[in-house]
Short mmCIF file of C-alpha atoms and ligand atoms in Angstrom, two decimals:
data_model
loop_
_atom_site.label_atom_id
_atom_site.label_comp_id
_atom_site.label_asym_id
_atom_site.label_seq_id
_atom_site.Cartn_x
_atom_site.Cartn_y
_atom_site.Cartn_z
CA UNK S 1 -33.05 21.78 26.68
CA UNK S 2 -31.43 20.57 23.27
CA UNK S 3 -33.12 22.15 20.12
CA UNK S 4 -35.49 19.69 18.66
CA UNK S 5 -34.65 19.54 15.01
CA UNK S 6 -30.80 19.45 15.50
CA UNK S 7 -28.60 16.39 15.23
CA UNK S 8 -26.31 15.24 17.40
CA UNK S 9 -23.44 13.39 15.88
CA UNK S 10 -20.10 12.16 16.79
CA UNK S 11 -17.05 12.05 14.80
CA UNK S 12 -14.10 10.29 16.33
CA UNK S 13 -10.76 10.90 14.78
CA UNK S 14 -12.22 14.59 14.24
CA UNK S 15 -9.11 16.14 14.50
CA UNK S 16 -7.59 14.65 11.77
CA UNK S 17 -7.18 15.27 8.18
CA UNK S 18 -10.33 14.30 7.10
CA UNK S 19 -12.41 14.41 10.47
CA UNK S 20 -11.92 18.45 10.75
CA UNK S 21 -13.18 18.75 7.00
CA UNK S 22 -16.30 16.58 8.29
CA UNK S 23 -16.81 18.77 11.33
CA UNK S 24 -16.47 22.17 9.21
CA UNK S 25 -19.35 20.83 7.46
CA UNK S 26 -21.88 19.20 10.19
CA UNK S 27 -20.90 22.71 12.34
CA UNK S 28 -21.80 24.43 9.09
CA UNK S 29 -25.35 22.51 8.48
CA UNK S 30 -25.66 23.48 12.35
CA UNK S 31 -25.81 19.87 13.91
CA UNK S 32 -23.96 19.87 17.43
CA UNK S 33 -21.00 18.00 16.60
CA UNK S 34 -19.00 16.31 19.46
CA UNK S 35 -15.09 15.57 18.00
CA UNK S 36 -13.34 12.76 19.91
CA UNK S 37 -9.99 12.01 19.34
CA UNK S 38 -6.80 10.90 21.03
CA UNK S 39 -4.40 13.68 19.04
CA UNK S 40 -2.02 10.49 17.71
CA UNK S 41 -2.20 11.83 14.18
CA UNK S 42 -4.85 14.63 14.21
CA UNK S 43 -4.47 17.94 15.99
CA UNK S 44 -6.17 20.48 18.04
CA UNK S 45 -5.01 22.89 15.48
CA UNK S 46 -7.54 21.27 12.93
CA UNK S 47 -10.57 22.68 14.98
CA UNK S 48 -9.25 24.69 16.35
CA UNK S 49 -11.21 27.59 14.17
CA UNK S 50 -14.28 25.47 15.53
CA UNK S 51 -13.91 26.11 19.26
CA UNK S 52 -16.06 29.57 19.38
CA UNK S 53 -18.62 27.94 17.83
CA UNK S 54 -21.69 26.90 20.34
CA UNK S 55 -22.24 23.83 18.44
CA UNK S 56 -18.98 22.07 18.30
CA UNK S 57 -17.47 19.87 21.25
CA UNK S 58 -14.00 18.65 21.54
CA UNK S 59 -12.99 15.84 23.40
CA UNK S 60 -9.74 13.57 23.95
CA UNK S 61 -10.42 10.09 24.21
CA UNK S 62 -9.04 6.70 22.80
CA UNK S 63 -12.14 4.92 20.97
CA UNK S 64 -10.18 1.62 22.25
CA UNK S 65 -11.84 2.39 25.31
CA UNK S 66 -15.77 2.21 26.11
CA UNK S 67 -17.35 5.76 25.54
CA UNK S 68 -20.57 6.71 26.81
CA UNK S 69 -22.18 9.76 25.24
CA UNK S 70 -25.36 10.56 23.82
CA UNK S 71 -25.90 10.55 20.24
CA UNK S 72 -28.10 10.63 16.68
CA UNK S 73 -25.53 9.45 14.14
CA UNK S 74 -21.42 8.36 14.71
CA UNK S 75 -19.18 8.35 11.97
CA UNK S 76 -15.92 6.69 12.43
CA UNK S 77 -13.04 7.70 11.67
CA UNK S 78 -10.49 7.37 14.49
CA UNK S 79 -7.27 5.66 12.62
CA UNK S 80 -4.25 6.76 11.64
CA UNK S 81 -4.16 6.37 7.56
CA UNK S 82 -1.04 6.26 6.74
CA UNK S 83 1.65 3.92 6.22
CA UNK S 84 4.37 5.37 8.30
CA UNK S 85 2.00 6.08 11.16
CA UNK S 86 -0.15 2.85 11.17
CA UNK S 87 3.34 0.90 11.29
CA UNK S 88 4.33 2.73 14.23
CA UNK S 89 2.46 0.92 16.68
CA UNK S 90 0.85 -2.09 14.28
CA UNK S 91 -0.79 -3.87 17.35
CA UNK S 92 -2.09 -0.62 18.26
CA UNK S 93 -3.47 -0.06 15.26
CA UNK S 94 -5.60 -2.99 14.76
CA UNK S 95 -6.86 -2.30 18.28
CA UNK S 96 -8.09 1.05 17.04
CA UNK S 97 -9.87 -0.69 13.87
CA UNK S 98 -11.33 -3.50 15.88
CA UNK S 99 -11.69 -2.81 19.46
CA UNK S 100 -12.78 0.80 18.37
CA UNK S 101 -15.31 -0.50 15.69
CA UNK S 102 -16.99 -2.62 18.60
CA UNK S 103 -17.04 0.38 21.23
CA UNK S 104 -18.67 2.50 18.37
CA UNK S 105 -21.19 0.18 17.29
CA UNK S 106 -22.22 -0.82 21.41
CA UNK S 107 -22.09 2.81 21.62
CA UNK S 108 -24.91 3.19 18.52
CA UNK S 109 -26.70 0.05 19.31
CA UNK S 110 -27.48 1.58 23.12
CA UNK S 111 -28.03 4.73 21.46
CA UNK S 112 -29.93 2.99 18.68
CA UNK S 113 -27.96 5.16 16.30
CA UNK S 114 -26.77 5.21 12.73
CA UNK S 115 -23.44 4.30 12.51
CA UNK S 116 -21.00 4.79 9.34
CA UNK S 117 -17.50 3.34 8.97
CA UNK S 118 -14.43 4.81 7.13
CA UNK S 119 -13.13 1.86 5.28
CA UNK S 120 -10.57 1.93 2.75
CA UNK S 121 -9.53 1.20 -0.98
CA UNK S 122 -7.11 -1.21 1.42
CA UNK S 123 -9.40 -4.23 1.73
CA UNK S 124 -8.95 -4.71 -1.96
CA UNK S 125 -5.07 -4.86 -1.31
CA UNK S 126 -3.12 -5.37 -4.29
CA UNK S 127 -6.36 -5.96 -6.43
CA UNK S 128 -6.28 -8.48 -9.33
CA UNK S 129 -9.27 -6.67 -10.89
CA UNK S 130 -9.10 -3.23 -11.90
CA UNK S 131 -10.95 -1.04 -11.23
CA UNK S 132 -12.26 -2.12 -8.21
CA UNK S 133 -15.93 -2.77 -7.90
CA UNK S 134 -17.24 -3.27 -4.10
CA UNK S 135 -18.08 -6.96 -4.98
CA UNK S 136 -14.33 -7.91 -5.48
CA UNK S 137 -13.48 -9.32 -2.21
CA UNK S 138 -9.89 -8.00 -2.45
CA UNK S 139 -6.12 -9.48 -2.51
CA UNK S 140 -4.93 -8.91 0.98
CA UNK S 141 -1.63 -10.28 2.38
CA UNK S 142 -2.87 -10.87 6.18
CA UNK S 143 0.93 -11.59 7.79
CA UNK S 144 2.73 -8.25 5.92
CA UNK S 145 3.27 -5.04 7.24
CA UNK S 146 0.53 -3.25 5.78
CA UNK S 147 -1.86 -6.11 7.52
CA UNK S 148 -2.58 -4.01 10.85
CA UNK S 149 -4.04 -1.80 8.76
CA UNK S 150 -5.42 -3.35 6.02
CA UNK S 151 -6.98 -6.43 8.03
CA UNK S 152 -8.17 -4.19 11.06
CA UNK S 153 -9.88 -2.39 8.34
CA UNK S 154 -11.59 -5.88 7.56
CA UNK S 155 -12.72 -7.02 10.58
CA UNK S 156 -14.52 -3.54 10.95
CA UNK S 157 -16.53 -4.32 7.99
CA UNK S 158 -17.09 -7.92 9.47
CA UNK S 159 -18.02 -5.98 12.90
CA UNK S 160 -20.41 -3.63 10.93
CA UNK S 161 -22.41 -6.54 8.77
CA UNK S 162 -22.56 -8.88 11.83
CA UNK S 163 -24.24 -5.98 14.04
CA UNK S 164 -26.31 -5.09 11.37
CA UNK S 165 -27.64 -8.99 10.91
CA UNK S 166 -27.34 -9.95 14.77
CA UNK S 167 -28.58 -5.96 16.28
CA UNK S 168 -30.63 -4.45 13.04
CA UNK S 169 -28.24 -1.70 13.49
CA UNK S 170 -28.55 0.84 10.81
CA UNK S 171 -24.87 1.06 9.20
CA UNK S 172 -23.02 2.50 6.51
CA UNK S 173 -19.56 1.33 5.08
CA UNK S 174 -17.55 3.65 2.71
CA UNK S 175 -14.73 2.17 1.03
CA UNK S 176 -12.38 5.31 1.04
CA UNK S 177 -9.77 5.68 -2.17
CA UNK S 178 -6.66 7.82 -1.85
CA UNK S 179 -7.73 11.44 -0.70
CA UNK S 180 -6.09 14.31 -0.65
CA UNK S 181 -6.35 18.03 0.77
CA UNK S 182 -5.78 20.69 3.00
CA UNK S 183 -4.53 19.93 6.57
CA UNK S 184 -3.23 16.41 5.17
CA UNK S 185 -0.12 15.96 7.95
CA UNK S 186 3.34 17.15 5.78
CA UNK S 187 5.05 14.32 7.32
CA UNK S 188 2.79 11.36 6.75
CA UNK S 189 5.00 9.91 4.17
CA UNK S 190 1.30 10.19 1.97
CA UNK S 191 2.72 10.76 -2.17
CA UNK S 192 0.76 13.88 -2.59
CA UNK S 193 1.92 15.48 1.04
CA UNK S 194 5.59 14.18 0.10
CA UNK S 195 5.73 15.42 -3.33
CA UNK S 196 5.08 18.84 -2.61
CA UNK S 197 6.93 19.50 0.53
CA UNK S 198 9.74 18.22 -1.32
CA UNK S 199 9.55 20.10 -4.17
CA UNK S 200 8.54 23.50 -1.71
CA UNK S 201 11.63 23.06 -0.28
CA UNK S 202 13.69 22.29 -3.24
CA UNK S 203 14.31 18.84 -1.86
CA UNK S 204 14.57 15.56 -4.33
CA UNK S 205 11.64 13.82 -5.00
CA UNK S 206 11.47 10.16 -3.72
CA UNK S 207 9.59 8.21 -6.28
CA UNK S 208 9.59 4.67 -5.10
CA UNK S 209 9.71 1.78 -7.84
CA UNK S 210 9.85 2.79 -11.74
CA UNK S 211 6.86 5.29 -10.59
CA UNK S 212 4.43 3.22 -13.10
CA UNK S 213 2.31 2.01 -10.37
CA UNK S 214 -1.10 4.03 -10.64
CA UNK S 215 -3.19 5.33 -8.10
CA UNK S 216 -6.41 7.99 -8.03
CA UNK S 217 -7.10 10.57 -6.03
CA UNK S 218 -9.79 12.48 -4.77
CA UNK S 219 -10.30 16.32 -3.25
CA UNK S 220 -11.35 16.39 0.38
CA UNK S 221 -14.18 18.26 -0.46
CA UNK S 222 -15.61 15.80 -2.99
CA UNK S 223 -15.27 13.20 -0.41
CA UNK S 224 -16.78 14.50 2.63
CA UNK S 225 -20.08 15.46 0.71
CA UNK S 226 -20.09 11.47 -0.34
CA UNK S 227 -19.66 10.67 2.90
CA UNK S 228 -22.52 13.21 4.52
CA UNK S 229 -24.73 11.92 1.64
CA UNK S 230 -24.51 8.07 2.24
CA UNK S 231 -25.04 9.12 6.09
CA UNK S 232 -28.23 10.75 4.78
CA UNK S 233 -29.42 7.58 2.45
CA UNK S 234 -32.48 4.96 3.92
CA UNK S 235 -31.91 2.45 6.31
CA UNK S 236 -31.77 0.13 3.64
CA UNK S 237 -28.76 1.68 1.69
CA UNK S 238 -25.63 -0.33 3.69
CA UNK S 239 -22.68 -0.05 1.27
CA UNK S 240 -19.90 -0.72 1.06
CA UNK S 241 -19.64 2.12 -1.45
CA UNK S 242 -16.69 2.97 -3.03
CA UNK S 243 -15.77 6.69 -2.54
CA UNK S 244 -13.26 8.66 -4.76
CA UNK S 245 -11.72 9.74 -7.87
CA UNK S 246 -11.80 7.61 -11.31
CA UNK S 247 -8.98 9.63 -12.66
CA UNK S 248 -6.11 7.07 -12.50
CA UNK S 249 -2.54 8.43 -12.32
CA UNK S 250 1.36 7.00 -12.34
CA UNK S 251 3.24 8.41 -9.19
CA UNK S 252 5.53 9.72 -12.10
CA UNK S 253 2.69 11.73 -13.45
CA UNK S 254 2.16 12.83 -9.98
CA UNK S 255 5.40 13.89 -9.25
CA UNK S 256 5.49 15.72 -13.02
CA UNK S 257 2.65 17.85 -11.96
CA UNK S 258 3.83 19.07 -8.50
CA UNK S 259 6.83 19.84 -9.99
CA UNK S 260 4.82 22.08 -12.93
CA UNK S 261 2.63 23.46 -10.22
CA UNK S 262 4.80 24.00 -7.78
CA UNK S 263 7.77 26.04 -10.57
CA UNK S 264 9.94 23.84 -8.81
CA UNK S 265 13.86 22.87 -9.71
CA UNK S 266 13.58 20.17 -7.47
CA UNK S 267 15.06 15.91 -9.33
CA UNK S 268 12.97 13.12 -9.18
CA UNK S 269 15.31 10.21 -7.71
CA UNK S 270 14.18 6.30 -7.39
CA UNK S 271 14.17 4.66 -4.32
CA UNK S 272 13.52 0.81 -3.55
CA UNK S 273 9.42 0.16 -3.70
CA UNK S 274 7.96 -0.29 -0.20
CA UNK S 275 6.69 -3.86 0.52
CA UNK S 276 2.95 -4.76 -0.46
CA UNK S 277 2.56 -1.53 -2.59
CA UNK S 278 -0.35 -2.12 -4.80
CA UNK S 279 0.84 -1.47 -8.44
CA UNK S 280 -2.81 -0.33 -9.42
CA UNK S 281 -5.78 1.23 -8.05
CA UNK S 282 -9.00 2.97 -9.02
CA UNK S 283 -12.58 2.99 -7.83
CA UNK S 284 -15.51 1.63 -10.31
CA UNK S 285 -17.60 4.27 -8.80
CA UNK S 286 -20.83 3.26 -10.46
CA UNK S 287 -22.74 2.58 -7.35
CA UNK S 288 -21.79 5.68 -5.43
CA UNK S 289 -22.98 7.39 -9.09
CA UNK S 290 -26.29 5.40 -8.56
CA UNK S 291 -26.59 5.54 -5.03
CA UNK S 292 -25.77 8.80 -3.61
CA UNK S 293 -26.33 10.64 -6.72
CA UNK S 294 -22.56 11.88 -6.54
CA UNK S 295 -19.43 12.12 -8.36
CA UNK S 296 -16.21 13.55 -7.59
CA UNK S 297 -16.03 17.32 -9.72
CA UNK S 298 -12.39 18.33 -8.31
CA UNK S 299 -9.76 17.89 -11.16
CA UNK S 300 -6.37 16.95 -9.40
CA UNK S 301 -4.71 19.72 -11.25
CA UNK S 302 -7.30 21.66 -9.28
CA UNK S 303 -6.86 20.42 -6.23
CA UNK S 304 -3.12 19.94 -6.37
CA UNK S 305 -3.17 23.73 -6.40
CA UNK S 306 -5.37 24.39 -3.59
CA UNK S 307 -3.22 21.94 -1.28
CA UNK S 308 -0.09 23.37 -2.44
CA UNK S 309 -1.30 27.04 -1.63
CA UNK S 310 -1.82 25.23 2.43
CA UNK S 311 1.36 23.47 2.15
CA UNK S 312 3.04 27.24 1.26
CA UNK S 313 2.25 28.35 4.57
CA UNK S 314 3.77 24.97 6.62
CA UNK S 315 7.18 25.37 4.82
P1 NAD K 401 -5.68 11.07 10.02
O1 NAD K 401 -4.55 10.29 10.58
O2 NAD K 401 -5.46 12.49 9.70
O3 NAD K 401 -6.95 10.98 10.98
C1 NAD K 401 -7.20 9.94 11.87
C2 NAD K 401 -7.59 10.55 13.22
O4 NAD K 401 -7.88 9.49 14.14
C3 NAD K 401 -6.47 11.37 13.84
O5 NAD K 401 -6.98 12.61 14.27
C4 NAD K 401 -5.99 10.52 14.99
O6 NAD K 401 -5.43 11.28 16.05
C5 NAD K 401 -7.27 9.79 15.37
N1 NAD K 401 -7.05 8.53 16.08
C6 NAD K 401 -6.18 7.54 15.78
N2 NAD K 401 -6.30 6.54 16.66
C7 NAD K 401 -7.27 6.90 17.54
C8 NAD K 401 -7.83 6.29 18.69
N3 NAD K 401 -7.42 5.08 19.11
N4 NAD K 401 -8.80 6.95 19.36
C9 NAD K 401 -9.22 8.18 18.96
N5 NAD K 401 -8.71 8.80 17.87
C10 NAD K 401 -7.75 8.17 17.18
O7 NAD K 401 -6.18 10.28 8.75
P2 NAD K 401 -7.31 10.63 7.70
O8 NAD K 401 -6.69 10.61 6.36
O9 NAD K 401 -8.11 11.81 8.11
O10 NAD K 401 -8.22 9.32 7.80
C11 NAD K 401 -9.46 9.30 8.50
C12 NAD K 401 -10.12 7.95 8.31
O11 NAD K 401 -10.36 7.72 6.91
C13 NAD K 401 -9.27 6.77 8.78
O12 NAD K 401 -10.12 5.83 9.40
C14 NAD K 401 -8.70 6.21 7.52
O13 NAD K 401 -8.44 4.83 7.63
C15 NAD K 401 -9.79 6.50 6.51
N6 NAD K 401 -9.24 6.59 5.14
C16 NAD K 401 -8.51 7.68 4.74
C17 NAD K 401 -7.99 7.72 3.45
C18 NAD K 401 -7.20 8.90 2.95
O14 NAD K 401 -6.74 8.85 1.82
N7 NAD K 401 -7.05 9.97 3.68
C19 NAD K 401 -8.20 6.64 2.59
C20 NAD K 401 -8.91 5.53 3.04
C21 NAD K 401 -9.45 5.54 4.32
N1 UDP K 402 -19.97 0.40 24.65
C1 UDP K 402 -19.58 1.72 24.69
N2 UDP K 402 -20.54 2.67 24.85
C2 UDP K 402 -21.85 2.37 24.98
C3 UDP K 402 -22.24 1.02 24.92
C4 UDP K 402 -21.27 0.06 24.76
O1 UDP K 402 -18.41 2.05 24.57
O2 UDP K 402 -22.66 3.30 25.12
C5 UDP K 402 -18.94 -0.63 24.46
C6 UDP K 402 -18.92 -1.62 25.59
O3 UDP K 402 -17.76 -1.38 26.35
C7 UDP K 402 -18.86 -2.96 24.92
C8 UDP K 402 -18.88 -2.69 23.44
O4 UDP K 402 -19.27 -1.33 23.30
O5 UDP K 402 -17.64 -3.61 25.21
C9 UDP K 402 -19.87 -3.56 22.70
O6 UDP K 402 -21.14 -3.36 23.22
P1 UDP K 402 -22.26 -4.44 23.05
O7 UDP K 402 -23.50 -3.94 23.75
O8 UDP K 402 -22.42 -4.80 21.64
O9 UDP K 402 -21.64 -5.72 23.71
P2 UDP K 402 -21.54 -6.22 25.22
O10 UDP K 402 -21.62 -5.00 26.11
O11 UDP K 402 -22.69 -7.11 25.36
O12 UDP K 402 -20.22 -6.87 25.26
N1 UDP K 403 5.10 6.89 -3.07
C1 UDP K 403 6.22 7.42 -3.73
N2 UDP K 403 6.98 8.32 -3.07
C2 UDP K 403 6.70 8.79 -1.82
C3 UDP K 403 5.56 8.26 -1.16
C4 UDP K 403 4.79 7.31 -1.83
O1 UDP K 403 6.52 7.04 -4.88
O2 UDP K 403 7.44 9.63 -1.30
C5 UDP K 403 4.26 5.92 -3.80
C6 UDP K 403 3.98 4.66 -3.00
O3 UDP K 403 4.97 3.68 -3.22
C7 UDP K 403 2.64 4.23 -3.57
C8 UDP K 403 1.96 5.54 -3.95
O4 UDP K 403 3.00 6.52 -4.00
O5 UDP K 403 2.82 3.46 -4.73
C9 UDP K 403 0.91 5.98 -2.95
O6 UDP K 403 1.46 5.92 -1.65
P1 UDP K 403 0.69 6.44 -0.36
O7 UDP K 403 1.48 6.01 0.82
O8 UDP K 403 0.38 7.88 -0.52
O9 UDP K 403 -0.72 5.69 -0.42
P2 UDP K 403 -1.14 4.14 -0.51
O10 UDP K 403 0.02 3.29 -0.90
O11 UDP K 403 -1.64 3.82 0.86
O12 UDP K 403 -2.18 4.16 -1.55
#
């Protein structure tokens, strides 16, 4: 018979970058976790260090397809993040935001379980007010390339508020800024994964633009105890909530540091700015302050170090 007191929560797209952070910690607390994920982007590999441990599941499975398990809590994560992957397969993408949002929510309304959503600093788009507060209601190009992501992301949130009005389904919505860590894929095209695989392997480093656009970014670790405290809030606590860093950065800046960090001879060489690329972005984190009693305490020079000793051992 399951123990009483313990949780059981699904994460889908557990095997990814920030998904195996999230089970580490649920398998920590001693929850039974069940992982579900398809492998696109996330690996086995990521939990791997997980499978001896009684109270962690691992199961393949597209969440574009019904699931039926039994659970306490979901939180949803299952979607590649980053440019080069979500443009792979842009219909499939927005199939995973939407058709997988609606799965997971008929999943927690049967289950009549709490349900959070990984959005994204991406519904703001390229943001004519900086920073962005959770209120802004975002710049979004809906026909570009980014859209499959950026839009799926959108009608999630739509999915989430109109279950929660239409079901009384108890949900959560993070809005996710830039994040950055251990087990981040090297070859997601991501700035911080680029940066310092380049400059590991004494390759040039592909700044795109003039490198003045800005972005911030936050340490796994500050992120995924955000996200396990807004899971924890009252019913009444919905979001969106903003999640990250406030410490705003050029990519030049960026690529200065890895390259101090890192001892590296690598150049820093310009090429053409991808399409859509928001010149600015950083989280008014006020209500996550408020809210969840949190802020980020990671420094990037911090955490630049920590992913660049885990990026040591890829090269
Ligand atoms: P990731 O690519 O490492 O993880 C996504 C996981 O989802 C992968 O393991 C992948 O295999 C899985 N997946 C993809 N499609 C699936 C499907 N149809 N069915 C089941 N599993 C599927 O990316 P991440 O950085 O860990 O991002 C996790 C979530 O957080 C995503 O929803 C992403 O949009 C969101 N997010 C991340 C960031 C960031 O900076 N890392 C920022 C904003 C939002
Ligand atoms: N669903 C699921 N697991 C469940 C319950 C539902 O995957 O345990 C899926 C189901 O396939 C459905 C979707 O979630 O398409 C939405 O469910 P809901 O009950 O909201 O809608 P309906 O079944 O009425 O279309
Ligand atoms: N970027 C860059 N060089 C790279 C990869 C990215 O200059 O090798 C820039 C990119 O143009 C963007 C910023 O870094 O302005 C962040 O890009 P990323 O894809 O990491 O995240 P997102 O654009 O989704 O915030």
């Amino acid at each position: 018979m399951r123990e009483k007191y313990k949780k059981r929560i699904l994460v889908t797209g557990g095997a990814g970058f920030l998904g195996s952070h999230l089970c580490d910690r649920l398998v920590e607390r001693g929850d039974d976790v069940l992982c579900v994920d398809n492998f696109f982007t996330g690996s086995k590999a990521n939990v791997a260090h997980l499978f001896e441990r009684s109270n962690f599941e691992l199961m393949r499975h597209d969440v574009t397809f019904p699931l039926y398990v039994e659970v306490d809590e979901i939180y949803n994560l299952a979607c590649p993040a980053s440019p080069i992957h979500y443009q792979h397969d842009p219909v499939q993408t927005t199939k995973t935001s939407v058709h997988g949002a609606i799965n997971m929510l008929g999943l927690a309304k049967r289950c009549k379980a709490k349900i959070l959503q990984a959005s994204t600093s991406e519904v703001y788009g390229d943001p004519e007010v900086h920073p962005q507060k959770e209120e802004y209601w975002g710049r979004v190009n809906p026909i570009g390339i980014r859209s499959c992501y950026d839009e799926g992301k959108r009608c999630a949130e739509t999915l989430f508020f109109d279950y929660y009005r239409q079901h009384q389904l108890k949900i959560k919505v993070v809005r996710i800024f830039n994040t950055y860590g251990p087990r981040m894929h090297p070859n997601d095209g991501r700035v911080v994964s680029n940066f310092i695989m380049q400059a590991l392997r004494g390759e040039d480093i592909t700044l795109y633009g003039d490198g003045t656009q800005t972005r911030s970014f936050c340490y796994v670790d500050d992120l995924i105890e955000a996200m396990i405290r807004m899971m924890d809030t009252s019913d009444d606590v919905t979001g969106p909530i903003n999640i990250g860093n406030p410490g705003e950065f050029t990519m030049k800046e960026l690529a200065e540091q890895v390259l101090e960090l890192t001892g590296s001879r690598s150049q820093i060489i310009h090429l053409p700015m991808p399409a859509d690329d928001p010149r600015q972005r950083r989280p008014d984190l006020d209500l996550a302050n408020r809210v969840l009693n949190w802020a980020p305490s990671v420094p990037l020079r911090d955490g630049l170090k920590k992913t660049i000793t885990y990026f040591e051992q890829l090269v």
